[in-house]
PDB file of C-alpha atoms (C1' of nucleotides) in Angstrom:
ATOM      1  CA  MET A   1       0.000   0.000   0.000  1.00 49.00           C
ATOM      2  CA  ALA A   2       1.320   3.420  -0.953  1.00 46.00           C
ATOM      3  CA  GLY A   3       1.834   6.410   1.371  1.00 50.00           C
ATOM      4  CA  ARG A   4      -0.713   8.978   2.355  1.00 59.00           C
ATOM      5  CA  SER A   5      -1.194  12.271   0.606  1.00 66.00           C
ATOM      6  CA  LYS A   6       1.392  15.006   0.938  1.00 86.00           C
ATOM      7  CA  ARG A   7       1.190  17.148   4.039  1.00 92.00           C
ATOM      8  CA  ARG A   8       3.249  19.478   6.171  1.00 95.00           C
ATOM      9  CA  ASP A   9       5.037  18.192   9.273  1.00 96.00           C
ATOM     10  CA  LEU A  10       3.061  18.387  12.477  1.00 97.00           C
ATOM     11  CA  ALA A  11       5.715  20.493  14.180  1.00 95.00           C
ATOM     12  CA  ALA A  12       5.708  22.967  11.290  1.00 95.00           C
ATOM     13  CA  MET A  13       1.979  23.512  11.718  1.00 96.00           C
ATOM     14  CA  LEU A  14       1.912  23.372  15.491  1.00 96.00           C
ATOM     15  CA  ALA A  15       4.824  25.722  16.100  1.00 95.00           C
ATOM     16  CA  PRO A  16       3.359  28.955  14.703  1.00 93.00           C
ATOM     17  CA  LEU A  17       0.011  28.172  16.278  1.00 95.00           C
ATOM     18  CA  VAL A  18       1.439  27.657  19.731  1.00 94.00           C
ATOM     19  CA  ARG A  19       3.536  30.769  19.285  1.00 93.00           C
ATOM     20  CA  ASP A  20       0.455  32.822  18.446  1.00 92.00           C
ATOM     21  CA  THR A  21      -1.650  31.450  21.284  1.00 95.00           C
ATOM     22  CA  ILE A  22       1.120  32.069  23.800  1.00 94.00           C
ATOM     23  CA  ALA A  23       1.647  35.578  22.466  1.00 92.00           C
ATOM     24  CA  ALA A  24      -2.073  36.188  22.925  1.00 93.00           C
ATOM     25  CA  GLU A  25      -1.948  34.937  26.507  1.00 94.00           C
ATOM     26  CA  ARG A  26       0.969  37.077  27.541  1.00 93.00           C
ATOM     27  CA  PRO A  27      -0.768  40.470  27.918  1.00 93.00           C
ATOM     28  CA  VAL A  28      -3.767  38.878  29.629  1.00 95.00           C
ATOM     29  CA  LEU A  29      -1.606  37.152  32.219  1.00 96.00           C
ATOM     30  CA  GLU A  30       0.437  40.280  32.725  1.00 93.00           C
ATOM     31  CA  ALA A  31      -2.734  42.242  33.407  1.00 94.00           C
ATOM     32  CA  HIS A  32      -3.577  39.711  36.102  1.00 96.00           C
ATOM     33  CA  GLY A  33      -0.072  39.798  37.566  1.00 95.00           C
ATOM     34  CA  LEU A  34       0.702  36.224  36.547  1.00 96.00           C
ATOM     35  CA  SER A  35       3.667  34.699  34.753  1.00 95.00           C
ATOM     36  CA  MET A  36       3.235  31.957  32.183  1.00 96.00           C
ATOM     37  CA  TRP A  37       4.587  29.316  34.555  1.00 96.00           C
ATOM     38  CA  GLY A  38       2.598  30.783  37.431  1.00 97.00           C
ATOM     39  CA  TYR A  39      -0.593  30.385  35.425  1.00 97.00           C
ATOM     40  CA  SER A  40       0.390  26.819  34.523  1.00 97.00           C
ATOM     41  CA  VAL A  41       0.870  26.035  38.190  1.00 98.00           C
ATOM     42  CA  LEU A  42      -2.520  27.471  39.157  1.00 98.00           C
ATOM     43  CA  VAL A  43      -4.270  25.492  36.421  1.00 97.00           C
ATOM     44  CA  ALA A  44      -2.581  22.289  37.581  1.00 97.00           C
ATOM     45  CA  LEU A  45      -3.328  22.878  41.273  1.00 98.00           C
ATOM     46  CA  ASP A  46      -6.896  23.831  40.452  1.00 97.00           C
ATOM     47  CA  GLU A  47      -7.506  20.249  39.343  1.00 96.00           C
ATOM     48  CA  SER A  48      -6.122  18.807  42.560  1.00 97.00           C
ATOM     49  CA  PRO A  49      -3.523  19.449  45.258  1.00 98.00           C
ATOM     50  CA  ILE A  50      -0.098  17.892  44.674  1.00 97.00           C
ATOM     51  CA  ARG A  51       2.221  16.388  47.236  1.00 96.00           C
ATOM     52  CA  THR A  52       5.664  17.335  45.904  1.00 97.00           C
ATOM     53  CA  GLN A  53       7.133  20.110  43.818  1.00 97.00           C
ATOM     54  CA  ALA A  54       8.839  17.577  41.583  1.00 96.00           C
ATOM     55  CA  ALA A  55       5.488  15.998  40.736  1.00 96.00           C
ATOM     56  CA  LEU A  56       4.022  19.411  39.983  1.00 97.00           C
ATOM     57  CA  ALA A  57       6.970  20.275  37.764  1.00 96.00           C
ATOM     58  CA  GLU A  58       6.554  17.078  35.817  1.00 94.00           C
ATOM     59  CA  ALA A  59       2.817  17.613  35.481  1.00 94.00           C
ATOM     60  CA  ILE A  60       3.327  20.931  33.739  1.00 94.00           C
ATOM     61  CA  GLY A  61       6.358  19.851  31.736  1.00 91.00           C
ATOM     62  CA  ALA A  62       8.857  21.973  33.615  1.00 94.00           C
ATOM     63  CA  ASP A  63      12.099  21.369  35.449  1.00 93.00           C
ATOM     64  CA  LYS A  64      11.822  21.123  39.238  1.00 95.00           C
ATOM     65  CA  THR A  65      14.510  23.781  39.635  1.00 95.00           C
ATOM     66  CA  ARG A  66      12.806  26.366  37.501  1.00 93.00           C
ATOM     67  CA  ILE A  67       9.415  26.456  39.189  1.00 96.00           C
ATOM     68  CA  ILE A  68      10.826  27.373  42.590  1.00 96.00           C
ATOM     69  CA  ALA A  69      10.928  31.108  41.953  1.00 95.00           C
ATOM     70  CA  THR A  70       7.428  30.787  40.508  1.00 96.00           C
ATOM     71  CA  LEU A  71       6.148  29.034  43.628  1.00 97.00           C
ATOM     72  CA  ASP A  72       7.827  31.634  45.848  1.00 97.00           C
ATOM     73  CA  GLU A  73       6.023  34.383  43.973  1.00 96.00           C
ATOM     74  CA  LEU A  74       2.639  32.649  43.930  1.00 97.00           C
ATOM     75  CA  GLN A  75       2.932  32.054  47.654  1.00 97.00           C
ATOM     76  CA  ALA A  76       3.853  35.679  48.299  1.00 96.00           C
ATOM     77  CA  GLN A  77       0.812  36.695  46.256  1.00 96.00           C
ATOM     78  CA  GLY A  78      -1.336  34.409  48.392  1.00 97.00           C
ATOM     79  CA  TYR A  79      -2.381  32.299  45.416  1.00 98.00           C
ATOM     80  CA  ILE A  80      -0.981  28.996  46.676  1.00 98.00           C
ATOM     81  CA  GLU A  81      -0.193  27.354  49.998  1.00 98.00           C
ATOM     82  CA  ARG A  82       2.986  25.370  50.550  1.00 97.00           C
ATOM     83  CA  HIS A  83       3.301  23.320  53.718  1.00 97.00           C
ATOM     84  CA  PRO A  84       5.851  20.691  54.709  1.00 97.00           C
ATOM     85  CA  ASP A  85       4.184  17.287  54.725  1.00 97.00           C
ATOM     86  CA  PRO A  86       3.951  16.224  58.407  1.00 97.00           C
ATOM     87  CA  ALA A  87       4.464  12.625  57.310  1.00 96.00           C
ATOM     88  CA  ASP A  88       7.636  13.449  55.372  1.00 97.00           C
ATOM     89  CA  ARG A  89       8.988  16.884  56.047  1.00 96.00           C
ATOM     90  CA  ARG A  90      11.105  16.847  52.899  1.00 96.00           C
ATOM     91  CA  ALA A  91       8.016  17.122  50.739  1.00 97.00           C
ATOM     92  CA  ARG A  92       5.853  20.227  50.313  1.00 97.00           C
ATOM     93  CA  LEU A  93       2.085  19.903  50.123  1.00 98.00           C
ATOM     94  CA  LEU A  94       0.882  22.263  47.419  1.00 98.00           C
ATOM     95  CA  ALA A  95      -2.615  23.675  47.078  1.00 98.00           C
ATOM     96  CA  ILE A  96      -4.357  26.572  45.375  1.00 98.00           C
ATOM     97  CA  THR A  97      -6.098  29.155  47.568  1.00 98.00           C
ATOM     98  CA  GLY A  98      -9.420  30.937  47.099  1.00 98.00           C
ATOM     99  CA  PRO A  99      -7.808  34.073  45.685  1.00 98.00           C
ATOM    100  CA  GLY A 100      -5.591  31.835  43.535  1.00 98.00           C
ATOM    101  CA  ARG A 101      -8.594  30.112  42.052  1.00 98.00           C
ATOM    102  CA  ALA A 102     -10.303  33.445  41.506  1.00 98.00           C
ATOM    103  CA  VAL A 103      -7.418  34.996  39.585  1.00 98.00           C
ATOM    104  CA  LYS A 104      -6.919  31.802  37.595  1.00 98.00           C
ATOM    105  CA  ASP A 105     -10.613  31.678  36.650  1.00 98.00           C
ATOM    106  CA  ALA A 106     -10.612  35.323  35.617  1.00 98.00           C
ATOM    107  CA  ALA A 107      -7.491  34.970  33.495  1.00 97.00           C
ATOM    108  CA  GLN A 108      -8.683  31.735  31.951  1.00 97.00           C
ATOM    109  CA  GLN A 109     -12.019  33.154  30.965  1.00 97.00           C
ATOM    110  CA  GLU A 110     -10.325  36.056  29.241  1.00 97.00           C
ATOM    111  CA  ILE A 111      -7.836  33.761  27.503  1.00 97.00           C
ATOM    112  CA  GLN A 112     -10.461  31.382  26.184  1.00 97.00           C
ATOM    113  CA  GLN A 113     -12.550  34.320  25.074  1.00 96.00           C
ATOM    114  CA  GLY A 114      -9.578  35.491  23.025  1.00 95.00           C
ATOM    115  CA  GLU A 115      -9.161  32.046  21.542  1.00 96.00           C
ATOM    116  CA  GLU A 116     -12.625  32.349  20.054  1.00 96.00           C
ATOM    117  CA  ARG A 117     -10.982  34.564  17.461  1.00 93.00           C
ATOM    118  CA  LEU A 118      -9.426  31.368  16.140  1.00 94.00           C
ATOM    119  CA  LEU A 119     -12.026  28.758  16.987  1.00 96.00           C
ATOM    120  CA  GLY A 120     -14.879  30.961  15.902  1.00 96.00           C
ATOM    121  CA  GLU A 121     -13.784  30.529  12.312  1.00 94.00           C
ATOM    122  CA  LEU A 122     -14.526  26.821  12.447  1.00 97.00           C
ATOM    123  CA  THR A 123     -17.765  24.983  11.848  1.00 98.00           C
ATOM    124  CA  ASP A 124     -19.264  23.360  14.930  1.00 97.00           C
ATOM    125  CA  THR A 125     -18.179  19.923  13.752  1.00 98.00           C
ATOM    126  CA  ASP A 126     -14.637  20.955  12.915  1.00 98.00           C
ATOM    127  CA  ARG A 127     -14.318  22.706  16.242  1.00 98.00           C
ATOM    128  CA  ARG A 128     -15.570  19.741  18.203  1.00 97.00           C
ATOM    129  CA  VAL A 129     -13.352  17.214  16.402  1.00 98.00           C
ATOM    130  CA  PHE A 130     -10.289  19.440  16.515  1.00 98.00           C
ATOM    131  CA  LEU A 131     -10.553  20.094  20.239  1.00 98.00           C
ATOM    132  CA  ARG A 132     -11.262  16.473  21.039  1.00 98.00           C
ATOM    133  CA  VAL A 133      -8.299  15.193  19.016  1.00 98.00           C
ATOM    134  CA  LEU A 134      -6.005  17.911  20.321  1.00 97.00           C
ATOM    135  CA  ASP A 135      -6.987  17.102  23.885  1.00 97.00           C
ATOM    136  CA  ARG A 136      -6.305  13.437  23.313  1.00 96.00           C
ATOM    137  CA  LEU A 137      -2.960  13.848  21.552  1.00 96.00           C
ATOM    138  CA  SER A 138      -1.730  16.324  24.164  1.00 94.00           C
ATOM    139  CA  ARG A 139      -2.395  13.849  26.980  1.00 91.00           C
ATOM    140  CA  ARG A 140      -0.273  11.073  25.510  1.00 86.00           C
ATOM    141  CA  PRO A 141       2.414   9.734  27.849  1.00 78.00           C
TER     142      PRO A 141
ATOM    143  CA  MET B   1     -26.856  32.478  25.447  1.00 49.00           C
ATOM    144  CA  ALA B   2     -24.460  30.834  27.874  1.00 46.00           C
ATOM    145  CA  GLY B   3     -20.799  29.989  27.312  1.00 50.00           C
ATOM    146  CA  ARG B   4     -19.441  26.851  25.747  1.00 59.00           C
ATOM    147  CA  SER B   5     -18.461  23.778  27.687  1.00 66.00           C
ATOM    148  CA  LYS B   6     -15.354  23.745  29.836  1.00 86.00           C
ATOM    149  CA  ARG B   7     -12.091  23.049  28.059  1.00 92.00           C
ATOM    150  CA  ARG B   8      -8.382  23.464  28.468  1.00 95.00           C
ATOM    151  CA  ASP B   9      -6.575  26.434  26.930  1.00 96.00           C
ATOM    152  CA  LEU B  10      -5.295  25.926  23.420  1.00 97.00           C
ATOM    153  CA  ALA B  11      -1.729  26.753  24.432  1.00 95.00           C
ATOM    154  CA  ALA B  12      -1.862  24.214  27.254  1.00 95.00           C
ATOM    155  CA  MET B  13      -2.796  21.479  24.811  1.00 96.00           C
ATOM    156  CA  LEU B  14      -0.574  22.629  21.960  1.00 96.00           C
ATOM    157  CA  ALA B  15       2.590  23.148  24.007  1.00 95.00           C
ATOM    158  CA  PRO B  16       3.264  19.542  25.062  1.00 93.00           C
ATOM    159  CA  LEU B  17       2.330  18.305  21.611  1.00 95.00           C
ATOM    160  CA  VAL B  18       4.728  20.614  19.827  1.00 94.00           C
ATOM    161  CA  ARG B  19       7.400  19.757  22.362  1.00 93.00           C
ATOM    162  CA  ASP B  20       6.982  16.036  21.674  1.00 92.00           C
ATOM    163  CA  THR B  21       6.947  16.410  17.902  1.00 95.00           C
ATOM    164  CA  ILE B  22      10.066  18.564  17.956  1.00 94.00           C
ATOM    165  CA  ALA B  23      11.813  16.131  20.289  1.00 92.00           C
ATOM    166  CA  ALA B  24      10.958  13.357  17.836  1.00 93.00           C
ATOM    167  CA  GLU B  25      12.382  15.344  14.929  1.00 95.00           C
ATOM    168  CA  ARG B  26      15.661  16.128  16.604  1.00 94.00           C
ATOM    169  CA  PRO B  27      17.435  12.757  16.235  1.00 93.00           C
ATOM    170  CA  VAL B  28      16.181  12.334  12.674  1.00 95.00           C
ATOM    171  CA  LEU B  29      17.528  15.716  11.615  1.00 96.00           C
ATOM    172  CA  GLU B  30      20.780  15.091  13.417  1.00 93.00           C
ATOM    173  CA  ALA B  31      21.201  11.824  11.537  1.00 95.00           C
ATOM    174  CA  HIS B  32      20.830  13.771   8.297  1.00 96.00           C
ATOM    175  CA  GLY B  33      23.231  16.490   9.424  1.00 95.00           C
ATOM    176  CA  LEU B  34      20.534  19.161   9.586  1.00 96.00           C
ATOM    177  CA  SER B  35      19.649  21.666  12.281  1.00 96.00           C
ATOM    178  CA  MET B  36      16.052  22.513  13.105  1.00 96.00           C
ATOM    179  CA  TRP B  37      16.305  25.900  11.415  1.00 97.00           C
ATOM    180  CA  GLY B  38      18.222  24.396   8.515  1.00 97.00           C
ATOM    181  CA  TYR B  39      15.403  21.955   7.906  1.00 97.00           C
ATOM    182  CA  SER B  40      12.867  24.782   8.126  1.00 97.00           C
ATOM    183  CA  VAL B  41      14.800  26.709   5.512  1.00 98.00           C
ATOM    184  CA  LEU B  42      14.948  23.749   3.136  1.00 98.00           C
ATOM    185  CA  VAL B  43      11.217  23.135   3.485  1.00 97.00           C
ATOM    186  CA  ALA B  44      10.495  26.790   2.733  1.00 97.00           C
ATOM    187  CA  LEU B  45      12.847  26.958  -0.251  1.00 98.00           C
ATOM    188  CA  ASP B  46      11.480  23.684  -1.572  1.00 97.00           C
ATOM    189  CA  GLU B  47       8.168  25.399  -2.184  1.00 96.00           C
ATOM    190  CA  SER B  48       9.741  28.252  -4.110  1.00 97.00           C
ATOM    191  CA  PRO B  49      12.916  30.347  -4.284  1.00 98.00           C
ATOM    192  CA  ILE B  50      12.941  33.527  -2.216  1.00 97.00           C
ATOM    193  CA  ARG B  51      14.482  36.853  -3.089  1.00 96.00           C
ATOM    194  CA  THR B  52      15.719  38.116   0.286  1.00 97.00           C
ATOM    195  CA  GLN B  53      16.900  36.591   3.530  1.00 97.00           C
ATOM    196  CA  ALA B  54      14.541  38.831   5.471  1.00 97.00           C
ATOM    197  CA  ALA B  55      11.568  37.411   3.567  1.00 96.00           C
ATOM    198  CA  LEU B  56      12.775  33.886   4.211  1.00 97.00           C
ATOM    199  CA  ALA B  57      13.211  34.628   7.908  1.00 96.00           C
ATOM    200  CA  GLU B  58       9.692  35.961   8.140  1.00 94.00           C
ATOM    201  CA  ALA B  59       8.304  32.988   6.238  1.00 94.00           C
ATOM    202  CA  ILE B  60       9.662  30.555   8.798  1.00 95.00           C
ATOM    203  CA  GLY B  61       8.947  32.749  11.817  1.00 91.00           C
ATOM    204  CA  ALA B  62      12.558  33.541  12.589  1.00 94.00           C
ATOM    205  CA  ASP B  63      14.633  36.651  13.065  1.00 93.00           C
ATOM    206  CA  LYS B  64      16.716  37.706  10.073  1.00 95.00           C
ATOM    207  CA  THR B  65      19.845  37.787  12.224  1.00 95.00           C
ATOM    208  CA  ARG B  66      19.521  34.268  13.481  1.00 93.00           C
ATOM    209  CA  ILE B  67      19.242  32.414  10.186  1.00 96.00           C
ATOM    210  CA  ILE B  68      22.551  33.726   8.835  1.00 96.00           C
ATOM    211  CA  ALA B  69      24.701  31.053  10.446  1.00 95.00           C
ATOM    212  CA  THR B  70      22.152  28.505   9.248  1.00 97.00           C
ATOM    213  CA  LEU B  71      22.366  29.769   5.667  1.00 97.00           C
ATOM    214  CA  ASP B  72      26.169  29.752   5.833  1.00 97.00           C
ATOM    215  CA  GLU B  73      26.103  26.113   6.889  1.00 96.00           C
ATOM    216  CA  LEU B  74      23.510  25.024   4.335  1.00 97.00           C
ATOM    217  CA  GLN B  75      25.525  26.727   1.621  1.00 97.00           C
ATOM    218  CA  ALA B  76      28.732  25.037   2.769  1.00 96.00           C
ATOM    219  CA  GLN B  77      26.886  21.710   2.691  1.00 97.00           C
ATOM    220  CA  GLY B  78      25.778  22.446  -0.863  1.00 97.00           C
ATOM    221  CA  TYR B  79      22.090  22.346   0.070  1.00 98.00           C
ATOM    222  CA  ILE B  80      21.252  25.907  -0.969  1.00 98.00           C
ATOM    223  CA  GLU B  81      22.532  28.527  -3.393  1.00 98.00           C
ATOM    224  CA  ARG B  82      22.867  32.157  -2.416  1.00 97.00           C
ATOM    225  CA  HIS B  83      23.577  34.700  -5.149  1.00 97.00           C
ATOM    226  CA  PRO B  84      23.492  38.507  -5.059  1.00 97.00           C
ATOM    227  CA  ASP B  85      20.533  39.733  -7.096  1.00 97.00           C
ATOM    228  CA  PRO B  86      22.015  41.363 -10.251  1.00 97.00           C
ATOM    229  CA  ALA B  87      19.169  43.874 -10.187  1.00 96.00           C
ATOM    230  CA  ASP B  88      19.864  44.879  -6.563  1.00 97.00           C
ATOM    231  CA  ARG B  89      23.128  43.574  -5.244  1.00 96.00           C
ATOM    232  CA  ARG B  90      22.067  44.121  -1.649  1.00 96.00           C
ATOM    233  CA  ALA B  91      19.588  41.234  -1.880  1.00 97.00           C
ATOM    234  CA  ARG B  92      20.481  37.534  -1.975  1.00 97.00           C
ATOM    235  CA  LEU B  93      18.559  35.186  -4.254  1.00 98.00           C
ATOM    236  CA  LEU B  94      17.978  31.971  -2.327  1.00 98.00           C
ATOM    237  CA  ALA B  95      17.255  28.572  -3.828  1.00 98.00           C
ATOM    238  CA  ILE B  96      17.422  24.938  -2.794  1.00 98.00           C
ATOM    239  CA  THR B  97      19.788  22.632  -4.728  1.00 98.00           C
ATOM    240  CA  GLY B  98      19.291  19.059  -5.904  1.00 98.00           C
ATOM    241  CA  PRO B  99      21.194  17.588  -2.948  1.00 98.00           C
ATOM    242  CA  GLY B 100      19.302  19.967  -0.683  1.00 98.00           C
ATOM    243  CA  ARG B 101      15.976  18.707  -1.951  1.00 98.00           C
ATOM    244  CA  ALA B 102      17.162  15.126  -1.617  1.00 98.00           C
ATOM    245  CA  VAL B 103      18.216  15.442   2.013  1.00 98.00           C
ATOM    246  CA  LYS B 104      15.064  17.385   2.831  1.00 98.00           C
ATOM    247  CA  ASP B 105      12.858  14.727   1.213  1.00 98.00           C
ATOM    248  CA  ALA B 106      14.657  11.934   3.045  1.00 98.00           C
ATOM    249  CA  ALA B 107      14.416  13.650   6.419  1.00 97.00           C
ATOM    250  CA  GLN B 108      10.806  14.623   5.859  1.00 98.00           C
ATOM    251  CA  GLN B 109       9.760  11.125   4.943  1.00 97.00           C
ATOM    252  CA  GLU B 110      11.332   9.780   8.098  1.00 97.00           C
ATOM    253  CA  ILE B 111       9.766  12.504  10.224  1.00 97.00           C
ATOM    254  CA  GLN B 112       6.278  11.995   8.880  1.00 97.00           C
ATOM    255  CA  GLN B 113       6.676   8.260   9.254  1.00 96.00           C
ATOM    256  CA  GLY B 114       7.442   8.848  12.920  1.00 95.00           C
ATOM    257  CA  GLU B 115       4.385  11.060  13.248  1.00 96.00           C
ATOM    258  CA  GLU B 116       2.237   8.116  12.288  1.00 96.00           C
ATOM    259  CA  ARG B 117       2.786   6.939  15.838  1.00 93.00           C
ATOM    260  CA  LEU B 118       0.480   9.792  16.829  1.00 94.00           C
ATOM    261  CA  LEU B 119      -1.805  10.084  13.844  1.00 96.00           C
ATOM    262  CA  GLY B 120      -2.185   6.332  13.499  1.00 96.00           C
ATOM    263  CA  GLU B 121      -4.261   6.328  16.677  1.00 94.00           C
ATOM    264  CA  LEU B 122      -6.955   8.404  15.030  1.00 97.00           C
ATOM    265  CA  THR B 123      -9.879   7.336  12.922  1.00 98.00           C
ATOM    266  CA  ASP B 124      -9.672   8.353   9.277  1.00 97.00           C
ATOM    267  CA  THR B 125     -12.268  11.060   9.803  1.00 98.00           C
ATOM    268  CA  ASP B 126     -10.628  12.479  12.913  1.00 98.00           C
ATOM    269  CA  ARG B 127      -7.263  12.475  11.202  1.00 98.00           C
ATOM    270  CA  ARG B 128      -8.542  14.247   8.128  1.00 97.00           C
ATOM    271  CA  VAL B 129     -10.442  16.917  10.067  1.00 98.00           C
ATOM    272  CA  PHE B 130      -7.618  17.477  12.532  1.00 98.00           C
ATOM    273  CA  LEU B 131      -4.975  17.944   9.850  1.00 98.00           C
ATOM    274  CA  ARG B 132      -7.189  20.180   7.765  1.00 98.00           C
ATOM    275  CA  VAL B 133      -8.086  22.442  10.693  1.00 98.00           C
ATOM    276  CA  LEU B 134      -4.506  22.499  11.961  1.00 97.00           C
ATOM    277  CA  ASP B 135      -3.248  23.429   8.512  1.00 97.00           C
ATOM    278  CA  ARG B 136      -5.769  26.224   8.293  1.00 96.00           C
ATOM    279  CA  LEU B 137      -5.197  27.669  11.743  1.00 96.00           C
ATOM    280  CA  SER B 138      -1.420  27.550  11.319  1.00 94.00           C
ATOM    281  CA  ARG B 139      -1.609  29.631   8.131  1.00 91.00           C
ATOM    282  CA  ARG B 140      -3.497  32.507   9.716  1.00 86.00           C
ATOM    283  CA  PRO B 141      -1.819  35.902   9.261  1.00 78.00           C
TER     284      PRO B 141
ATOM    285  C1'  DT C   1      22.440   5.969  51.171  1.00 53.68           C
ATOM    286  C1'  DA C   2      18.455   8.004  48.860  1.00 53.68           C
ATOM    287  C1'  DT C   3      15.179  11.705  48.169  1.00 53.68           C
ATOM    288  C1'  DT C   4      13.158  16.609  48.338  1.00 53.68           C
ATOM    289  C1'  DG C   5      13.928  21.028  47.827  1.00 53.68           C
ATOM    290  C1'  DT C   6      17.234  24.720  46.993  1.00 53.68           C
ATOM    291  C1'  DT C   7      21.023  27.408  45.156  1.00 53.68           C
ATOM    292  C1'  DA C   8      24.796  28.403  41.928  1.00 53.68           C
ATOM    293  C1'  DT C   9      26.863  27.991  37.586  1.00 53.68           C
ATOM    294  C1'  DA C  10      27.213  27.438  32.774  1.00 53.68           C
ATOM    295  C1'  DC C  11      25.134  27.155  28.458  1.00 53.68           C
ATOM    296  C1'  DT C  12      21.841  27.987  24.743  1.00 53.68           C
ATOM    297  C1'  DC C  13      18.816  30.719  22.536  1.00 53.68           C
ATOM    298  C1'  DT C  14      17.010  35.044  21.365  1.00 53.68           C
ATOM    299  C1'  DA C  15      16.579  40.007  20.839  1.00 53.68           C
ATOM    300  C1'  DT C  16      18.887  44.661  20.202  1.00 53.68           C
ATOM    301  C1'  DA C  17      21.782  47.531  18.349  1.00 53.68           C
ATOM    302  C1'  DA C  18      25.715  48.879  15.633  1.00 53.68           C
ATOM    303  C1'  DC C  19      28.271  48.330  11.245  1.00 53.68           C
ATOM    304  C1'  DT C  20      29.002  47.470   5.772  1.00 53.68           C
ATOM    305  C1'  DA C  21      27.599  47.631   1.303  1.00 53.68           C
ATOM    306  C1'  DT C  22      24.629  48.851  -1.907  1.00 53.68           C
ATOM    307  C1'  DA C  23      20.835  51.783  -3.611  1.00 53.68           C
TER     308       DA C  23
ATOM    309  C1'  DT D   1      18.552  58.512   3.439  1.00 53.68           C
ATOM    310  C1'  DA D   2      17.000  54.091   3.318  1.00 53.68           C
ATOM    311  C1'  DT D   3      17.440  49.000   2.859  1.00 53.68           C
ATOM    312  C1'  DA D   4      19.740  44.055   2.938  1.00 53.68           C
ATOM    313  C1'  DG D   5      22.903  41.662   5.084  1.00 53.68           C
ATOM    314  C1'  DT D   6      26.221  40.943   8.759  1.00 53.68           C
ATOM    315  C1'  DT D   7      28.437  41.056  13.255  1.00 53.68           C
ATOM    316  C1'  DA D   8      28.735  41.898  18.273  1.00 53.68           C
ATOM    317  C1'  DT D   9      26.723  42.372  22.591  1.00 53.68           C
ATOM    318  C1'  DA D  10      23.589  41.695  26.134  1.00 53.68           C
ATOM    319  C1'  DG D  11      19.623  39.531  28.056  1.00 53.68           C
ATOM    320  C1'  DA D  12      16.351  35.808  29.033  1.00 53.68           C
ATOM    321  C1'  DG D  13      15.502  31.263  29.550  1.00 53.68           C
ATOM    322  C1'  DT D  14      17.104  26.669  30.447  1.00 53.68           C
ATOM    323  C1'  DA D  15      19.793  22.746  31.964  1.00 53.68           C
ATOM    324  C1'  DT D  16      23.498  20.729  35.024  1.00 53.68           C
ATOM    325  C1'  DA D  17      25.568  20.018  39.005  1.00 53.68           C
ATOM    326  C1'  DA D  18      26.484  20.778  43.779  1.00 53.68           C
ATOM    327  C1'  DC D  19      24.463  21.550  48.432  1.00 53.68           C
ATOM    328  C1'  DA D  20      21.294  21.220  52.772  1.00 53.68           C
ATOM    329  C1'  DA D  21      17.672  18.926  55.115  1.00 53.68           C
ATOM    330  C1'  DT D  22      15.210  14.893  56.033  1.00 53.68           C
ATOM    331  C1'  DA D  23      14.315  10.069  55.688  1.00 53.68           C
TER     332       DA D  23
END
DNA sequence: TATTGTTATACTCTATAACTATA
DNA sequence: TATAGTTATAGAGTATAACAATA
């Protein structure tokens, strides 16, 4: 059986799109006083608390060393809580706070509203399929 | 009318996917002696020659200053030709060579074959819709 | 000894600005 | 003077390795 029809590489199509969406997020996050990594952390902790910083870093695709400054800042802003685990004082129990959830929800609403500029061009079917496939592919191990 | 159903941000889904696809490309390109930007340049020039380096840089989403070393290397490898435009000797006419097209085709085939690991999980309909939408969104101005 | 978090260092990548050569 | 290309410098972001605290 022969190959499939000619197409561009996935990375070549994904790269400019991710660049645009991140560029669109930047001013929104800045207006809410959040960094890109800070927002990532809030989104992750909004789903559920996490028991170690290393696990959080892995969950958001970051290095454990480079989220520390982010966590310091989020804690100073009162958006997360960071307590030593009584059962193992090496680990830090991480959780989002009420104000943290509020600022994350506000920023996220604005971000997704902006993304309608893109998604709004699609038919309902295309939109639904695209988001479903994208969600699935992005969750691969 | 109320909002749409809850979803993740586009950037949050796109980012890990683009990271994985680029990570998958890296060893393939290295085996063919190409850098990421070098491969981008060959793909762009394969479509059509370009009259200035600035235009090429913009076409691949790069800065004009940071593709110069790449062009030097591609030229030394014999994969591109770079001639001063006789009509305006400030500009450089850029074109891919036969060997350039050959190495680009070989690398691209291997890359897209690897991407089947992802796309092969999808139904024919999902695959077709996803690629069509992705292609469209990635070409937006 | 192994693991969690932290800090320090080095390295890569990118952006900015200055320089040349043509026009 | 304006533009295309080039080079040099500085800055941001990232990765690596060493360190301190706890197990």
